[in-house]
CSV table of C-alpha atoms and ligand atoms in Angstrom, one decimal:
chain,number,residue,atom,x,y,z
A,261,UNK,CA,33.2,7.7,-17.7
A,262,UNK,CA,36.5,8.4,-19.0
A,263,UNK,CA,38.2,4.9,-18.8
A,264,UNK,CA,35.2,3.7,-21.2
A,265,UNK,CA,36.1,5.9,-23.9
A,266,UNK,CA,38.0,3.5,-25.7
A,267,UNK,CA,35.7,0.3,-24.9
A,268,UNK,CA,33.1,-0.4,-27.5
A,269,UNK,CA,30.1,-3.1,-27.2
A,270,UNK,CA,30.4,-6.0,-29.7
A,271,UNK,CA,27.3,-6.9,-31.0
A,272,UNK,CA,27.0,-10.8,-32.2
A,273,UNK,CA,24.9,-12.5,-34.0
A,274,UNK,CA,22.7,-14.2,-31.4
A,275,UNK,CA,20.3,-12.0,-29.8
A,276,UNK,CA,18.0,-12.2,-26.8
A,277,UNK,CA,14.8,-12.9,-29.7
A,278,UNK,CA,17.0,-15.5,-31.1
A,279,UNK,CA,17.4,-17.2,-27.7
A,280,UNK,CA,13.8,-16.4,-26.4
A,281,UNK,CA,12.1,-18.7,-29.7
A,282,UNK,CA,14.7,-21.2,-29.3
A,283,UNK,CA,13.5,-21.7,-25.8
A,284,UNK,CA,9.8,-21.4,-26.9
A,285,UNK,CA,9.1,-18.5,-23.6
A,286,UNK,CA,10.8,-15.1,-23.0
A,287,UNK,CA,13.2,-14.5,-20.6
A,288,UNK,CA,12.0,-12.3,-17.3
A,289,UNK,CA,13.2,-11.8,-13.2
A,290,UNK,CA,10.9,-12.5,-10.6
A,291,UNK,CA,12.6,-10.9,-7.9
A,292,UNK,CA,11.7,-12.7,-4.2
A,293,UNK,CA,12.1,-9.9,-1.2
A,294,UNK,CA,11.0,-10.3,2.1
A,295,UNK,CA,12.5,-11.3,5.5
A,296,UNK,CA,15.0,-13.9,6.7
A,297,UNK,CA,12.8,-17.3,7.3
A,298,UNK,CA,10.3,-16.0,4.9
A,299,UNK,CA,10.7,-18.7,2.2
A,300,UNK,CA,12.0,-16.8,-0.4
A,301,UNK,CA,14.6,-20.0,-1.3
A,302,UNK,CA,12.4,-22.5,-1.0
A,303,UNK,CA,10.2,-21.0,-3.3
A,304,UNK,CA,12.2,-20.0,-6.1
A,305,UNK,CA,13.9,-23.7,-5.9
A,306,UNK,CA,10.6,-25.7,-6.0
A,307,UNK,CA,9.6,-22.9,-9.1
A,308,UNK,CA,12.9,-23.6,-10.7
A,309,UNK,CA,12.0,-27.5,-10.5
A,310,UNK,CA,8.9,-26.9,-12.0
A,311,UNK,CA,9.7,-24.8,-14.8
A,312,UNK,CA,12.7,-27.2,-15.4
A,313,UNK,CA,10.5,-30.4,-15.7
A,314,UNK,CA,8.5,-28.3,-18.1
A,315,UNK,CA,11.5,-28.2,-20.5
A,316,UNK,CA,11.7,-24.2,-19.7
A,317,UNK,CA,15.8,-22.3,-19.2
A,318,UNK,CA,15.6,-21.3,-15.4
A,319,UNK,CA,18.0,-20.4,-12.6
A,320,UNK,CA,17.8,-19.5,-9.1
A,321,UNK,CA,20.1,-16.4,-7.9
A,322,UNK,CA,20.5,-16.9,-4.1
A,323,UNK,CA,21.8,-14.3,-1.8
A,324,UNK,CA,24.2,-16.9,0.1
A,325,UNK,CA,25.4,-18.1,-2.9
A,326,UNK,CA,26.6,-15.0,-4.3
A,327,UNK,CA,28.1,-13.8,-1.2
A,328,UNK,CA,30.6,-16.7,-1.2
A,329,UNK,CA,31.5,-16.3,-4.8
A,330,UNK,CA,30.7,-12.6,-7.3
A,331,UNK,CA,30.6,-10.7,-4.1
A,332,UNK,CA,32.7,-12.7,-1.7
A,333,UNK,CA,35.3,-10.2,-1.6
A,334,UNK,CA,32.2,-7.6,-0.5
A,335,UNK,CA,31.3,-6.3,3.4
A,336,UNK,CA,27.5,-5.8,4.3
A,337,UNK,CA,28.7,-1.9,4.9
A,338,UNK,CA,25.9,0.0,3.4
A,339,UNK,CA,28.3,1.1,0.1
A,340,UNK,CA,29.2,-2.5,-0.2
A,341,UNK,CA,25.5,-3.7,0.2
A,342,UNK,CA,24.7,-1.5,-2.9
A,343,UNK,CA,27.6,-3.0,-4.6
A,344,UNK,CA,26.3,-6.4,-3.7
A,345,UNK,CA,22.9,-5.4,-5.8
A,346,UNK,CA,24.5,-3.9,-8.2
A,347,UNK,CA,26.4,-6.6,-8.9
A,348,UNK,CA,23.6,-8.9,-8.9
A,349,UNK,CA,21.5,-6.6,-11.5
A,350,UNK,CA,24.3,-6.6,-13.7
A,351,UNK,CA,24.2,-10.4,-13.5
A,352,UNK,CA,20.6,-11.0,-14.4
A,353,UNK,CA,20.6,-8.9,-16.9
A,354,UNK,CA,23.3,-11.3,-18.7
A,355,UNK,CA,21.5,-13.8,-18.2
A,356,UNK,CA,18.2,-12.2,-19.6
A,357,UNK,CA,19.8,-11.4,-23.3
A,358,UNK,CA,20.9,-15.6,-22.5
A,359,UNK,CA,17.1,-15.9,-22.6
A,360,UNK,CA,16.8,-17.2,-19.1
A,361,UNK,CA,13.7,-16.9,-16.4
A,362,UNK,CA,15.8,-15.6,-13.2
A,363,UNK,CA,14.5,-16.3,-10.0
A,364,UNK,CA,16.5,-14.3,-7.8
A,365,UNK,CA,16.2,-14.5,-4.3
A,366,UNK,CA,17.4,-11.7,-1.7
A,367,UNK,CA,16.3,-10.3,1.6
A,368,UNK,CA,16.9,-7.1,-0.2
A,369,UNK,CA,15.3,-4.7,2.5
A,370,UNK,CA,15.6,-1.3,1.2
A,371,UNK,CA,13.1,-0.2,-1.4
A,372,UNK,CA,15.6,2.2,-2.7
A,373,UNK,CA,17.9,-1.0,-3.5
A,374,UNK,CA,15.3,-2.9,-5.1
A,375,UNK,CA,14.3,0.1,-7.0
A,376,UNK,CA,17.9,0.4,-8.7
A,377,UNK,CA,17.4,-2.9,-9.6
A,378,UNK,CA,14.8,-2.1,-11.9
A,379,UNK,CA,16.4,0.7,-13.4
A,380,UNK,CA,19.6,-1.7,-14.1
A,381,UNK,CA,17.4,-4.8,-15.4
A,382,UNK,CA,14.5,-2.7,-17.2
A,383,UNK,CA,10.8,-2.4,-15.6
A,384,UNK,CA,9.4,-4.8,-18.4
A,385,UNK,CA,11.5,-7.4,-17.5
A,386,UNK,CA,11.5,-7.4,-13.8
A,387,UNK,CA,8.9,-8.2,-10.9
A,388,UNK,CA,8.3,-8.1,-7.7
A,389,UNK,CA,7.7,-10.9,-5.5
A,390,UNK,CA,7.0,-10.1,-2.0
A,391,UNK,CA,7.1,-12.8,0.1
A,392,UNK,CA,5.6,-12.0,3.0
A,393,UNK,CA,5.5,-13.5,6.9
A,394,UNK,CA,5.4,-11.6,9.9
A,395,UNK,CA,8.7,-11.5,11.8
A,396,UNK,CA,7.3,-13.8,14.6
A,397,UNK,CA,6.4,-16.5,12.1
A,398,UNK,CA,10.3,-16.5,10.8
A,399,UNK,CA,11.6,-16.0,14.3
A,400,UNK,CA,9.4,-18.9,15.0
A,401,UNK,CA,11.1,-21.0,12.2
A,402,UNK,CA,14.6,-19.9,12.7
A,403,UNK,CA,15.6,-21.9,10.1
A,404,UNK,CA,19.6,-20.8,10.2
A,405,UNK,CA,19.8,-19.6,13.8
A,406,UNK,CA,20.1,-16.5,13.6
A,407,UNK,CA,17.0,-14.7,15.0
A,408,UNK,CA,17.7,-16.5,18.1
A,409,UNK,CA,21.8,-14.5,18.0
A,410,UNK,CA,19.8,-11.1,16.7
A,411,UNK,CA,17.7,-11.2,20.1
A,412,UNK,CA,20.8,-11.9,21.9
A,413,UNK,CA,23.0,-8.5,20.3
A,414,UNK,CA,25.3,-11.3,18.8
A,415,UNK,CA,24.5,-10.2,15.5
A,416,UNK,CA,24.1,-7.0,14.2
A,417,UNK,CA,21.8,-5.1,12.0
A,418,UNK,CA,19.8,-7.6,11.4
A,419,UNK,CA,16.7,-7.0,9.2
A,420,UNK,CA,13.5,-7.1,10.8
A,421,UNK,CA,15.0,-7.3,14.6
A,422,UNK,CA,17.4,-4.1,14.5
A,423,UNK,CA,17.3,-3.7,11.0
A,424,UNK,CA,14.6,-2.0,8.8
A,425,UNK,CA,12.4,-4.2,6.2
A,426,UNK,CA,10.8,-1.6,3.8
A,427,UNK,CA,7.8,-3.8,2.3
A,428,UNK,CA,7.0,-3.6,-0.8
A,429,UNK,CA,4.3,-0.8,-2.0
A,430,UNK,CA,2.9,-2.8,-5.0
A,431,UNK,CA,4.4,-5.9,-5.7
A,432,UNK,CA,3.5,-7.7,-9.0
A,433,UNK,CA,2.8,-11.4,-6.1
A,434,UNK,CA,2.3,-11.2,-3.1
A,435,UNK,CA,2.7,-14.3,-1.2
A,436,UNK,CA,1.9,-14.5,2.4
A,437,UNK,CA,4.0,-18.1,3.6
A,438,UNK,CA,1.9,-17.7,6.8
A,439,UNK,CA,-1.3,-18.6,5.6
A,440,UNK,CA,-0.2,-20.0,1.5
A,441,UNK,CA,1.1,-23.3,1.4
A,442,UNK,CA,4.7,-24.0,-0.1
A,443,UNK,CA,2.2,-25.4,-2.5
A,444,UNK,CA,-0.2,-22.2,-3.1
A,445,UNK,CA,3.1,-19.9,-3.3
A,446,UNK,CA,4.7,-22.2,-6.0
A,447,UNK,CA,1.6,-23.1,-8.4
A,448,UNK,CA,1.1,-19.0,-7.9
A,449,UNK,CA,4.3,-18.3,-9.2
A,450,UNK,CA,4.2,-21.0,-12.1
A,451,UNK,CA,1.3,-18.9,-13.5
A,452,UNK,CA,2.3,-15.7,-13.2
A,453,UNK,CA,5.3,-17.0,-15.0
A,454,UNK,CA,3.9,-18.6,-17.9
A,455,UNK,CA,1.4,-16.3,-18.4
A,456,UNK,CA,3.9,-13.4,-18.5
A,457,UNK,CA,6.0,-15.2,-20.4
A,458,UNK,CA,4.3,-16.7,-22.9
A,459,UNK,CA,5.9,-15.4,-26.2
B,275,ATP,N1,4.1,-21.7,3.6
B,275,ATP,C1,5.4,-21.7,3.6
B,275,ATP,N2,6.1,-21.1,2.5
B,275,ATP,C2,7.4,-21.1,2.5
B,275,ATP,N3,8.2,-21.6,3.4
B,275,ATP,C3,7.6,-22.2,4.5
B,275,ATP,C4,6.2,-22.3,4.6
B,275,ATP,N4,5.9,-22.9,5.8
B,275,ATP,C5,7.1,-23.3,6.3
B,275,ATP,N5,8.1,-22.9,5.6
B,275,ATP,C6,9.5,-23.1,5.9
B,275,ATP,O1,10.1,-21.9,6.2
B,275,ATP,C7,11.5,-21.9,5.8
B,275,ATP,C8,11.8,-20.8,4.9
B,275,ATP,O2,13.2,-20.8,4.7
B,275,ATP,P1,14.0,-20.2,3.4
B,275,ATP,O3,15.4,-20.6,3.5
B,275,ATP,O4,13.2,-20.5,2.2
B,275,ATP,O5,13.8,-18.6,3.7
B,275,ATP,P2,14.5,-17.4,3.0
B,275,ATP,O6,13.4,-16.4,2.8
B,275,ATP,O7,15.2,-17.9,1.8
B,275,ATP,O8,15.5,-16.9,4.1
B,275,ATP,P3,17.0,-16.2,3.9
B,275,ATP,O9,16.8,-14.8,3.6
B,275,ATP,O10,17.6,-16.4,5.3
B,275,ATP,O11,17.7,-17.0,2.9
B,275,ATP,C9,11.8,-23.3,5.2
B,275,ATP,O12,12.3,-24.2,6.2
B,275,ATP,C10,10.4,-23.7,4.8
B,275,ATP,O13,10.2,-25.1,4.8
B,276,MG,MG1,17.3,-17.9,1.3
């Protein structure tokens, strides 16, 4: 791109090694897709406790979050939805050379989307996470309403009601909240996690 001509990286002194022995693990995404009501949140939070409490450098990346604050400015227009992950990528990737375990948590419905995500943050370092409950289980839970104003045309586009959920082919997890525990999905998680990275 021709406004980058003129804009060259700086590289310090501190590097992602550096940051990954200081913390005693390296850094990696786990990358939680499935539908609305799923439990992507609640599992990447209770992970995030757990890795905390084992002295470890986490942090949860939560689609509602980001959409009030780096992407507030963004509509949920299909070229602003790829902007959104974009975005998001760019983010965690930051935070990976920071030496951090990101636990990112978005509906993110469109395998093409999720598939530029690993291009932006590397295949080694990111993973699949599909969390996965039938749509009658989260319609069931409703947890924020808005199945209930899908069914009724009040909102639009709405993944898994009028909105396509491409599932994952070959996830790295699969968690299935209908019949795993909070508990299962969690401790399942953990282990993938210090297993993968264990330095
Ligand atoms: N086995 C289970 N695993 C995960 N969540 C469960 C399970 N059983 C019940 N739940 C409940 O389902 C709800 C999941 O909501 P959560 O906000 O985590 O979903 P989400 O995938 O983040 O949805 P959204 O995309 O709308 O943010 C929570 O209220 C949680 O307590
Ligand atoms: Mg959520």
């Amino acid at each position: 791109m021709d406004s980058m001509k003129n804009i060259r990286r700086y590289q310090g002194a501190v590097d992602r090694g550096m940051w990954e022995r200081l913390n005693g693990h390296k850094a990696l995404a786990i990358w939680f897709t499935g539908l609305s009501g799923a439990g992507k949140s609640t599992i990447a939070h209770e992970v995030e406790k757990t890795l905390f409490d084992r002295g470890m450098r986490v942090k949860v990346f939560d689609g509602d979050n980001v959409r009030h604050g780096l992407c507030g400015d963004l509509s949920f227009s299909l070229e602003a939805r790829a902007e959104n992950t974009r975005r998001i990528a760019e983010m965690v990737k930051l935070f990976l050379e920071n030496g951090t375990i990101c636990l990112c948590a978005f509906i993110s419905p469109l395998r093409a989307d999720r598939l530029r995500v690993r291009e932006i943050v590397g295949a080694g370092d990111f993973h699949e996470a599909f969390v996965s409950c039938p749509v009658g289980e989260c319609e069931r839970r409703d947890t924020k309403g808005y199945y209930r104003l899908a069914r009724e045309g009040k909102i639009k586009n709405y993944t898994g009601v009028s909105a396509p959920y491409d599932a994952p082919l070959d996830p790295e997890l699969l968690l299935e909240t209908e019949k795993m525990s909070i508990r299962d999905s969690v401790e399942a998680v953990v282990a993938y996690i210090l297993k993968t990275s264990a330095l």
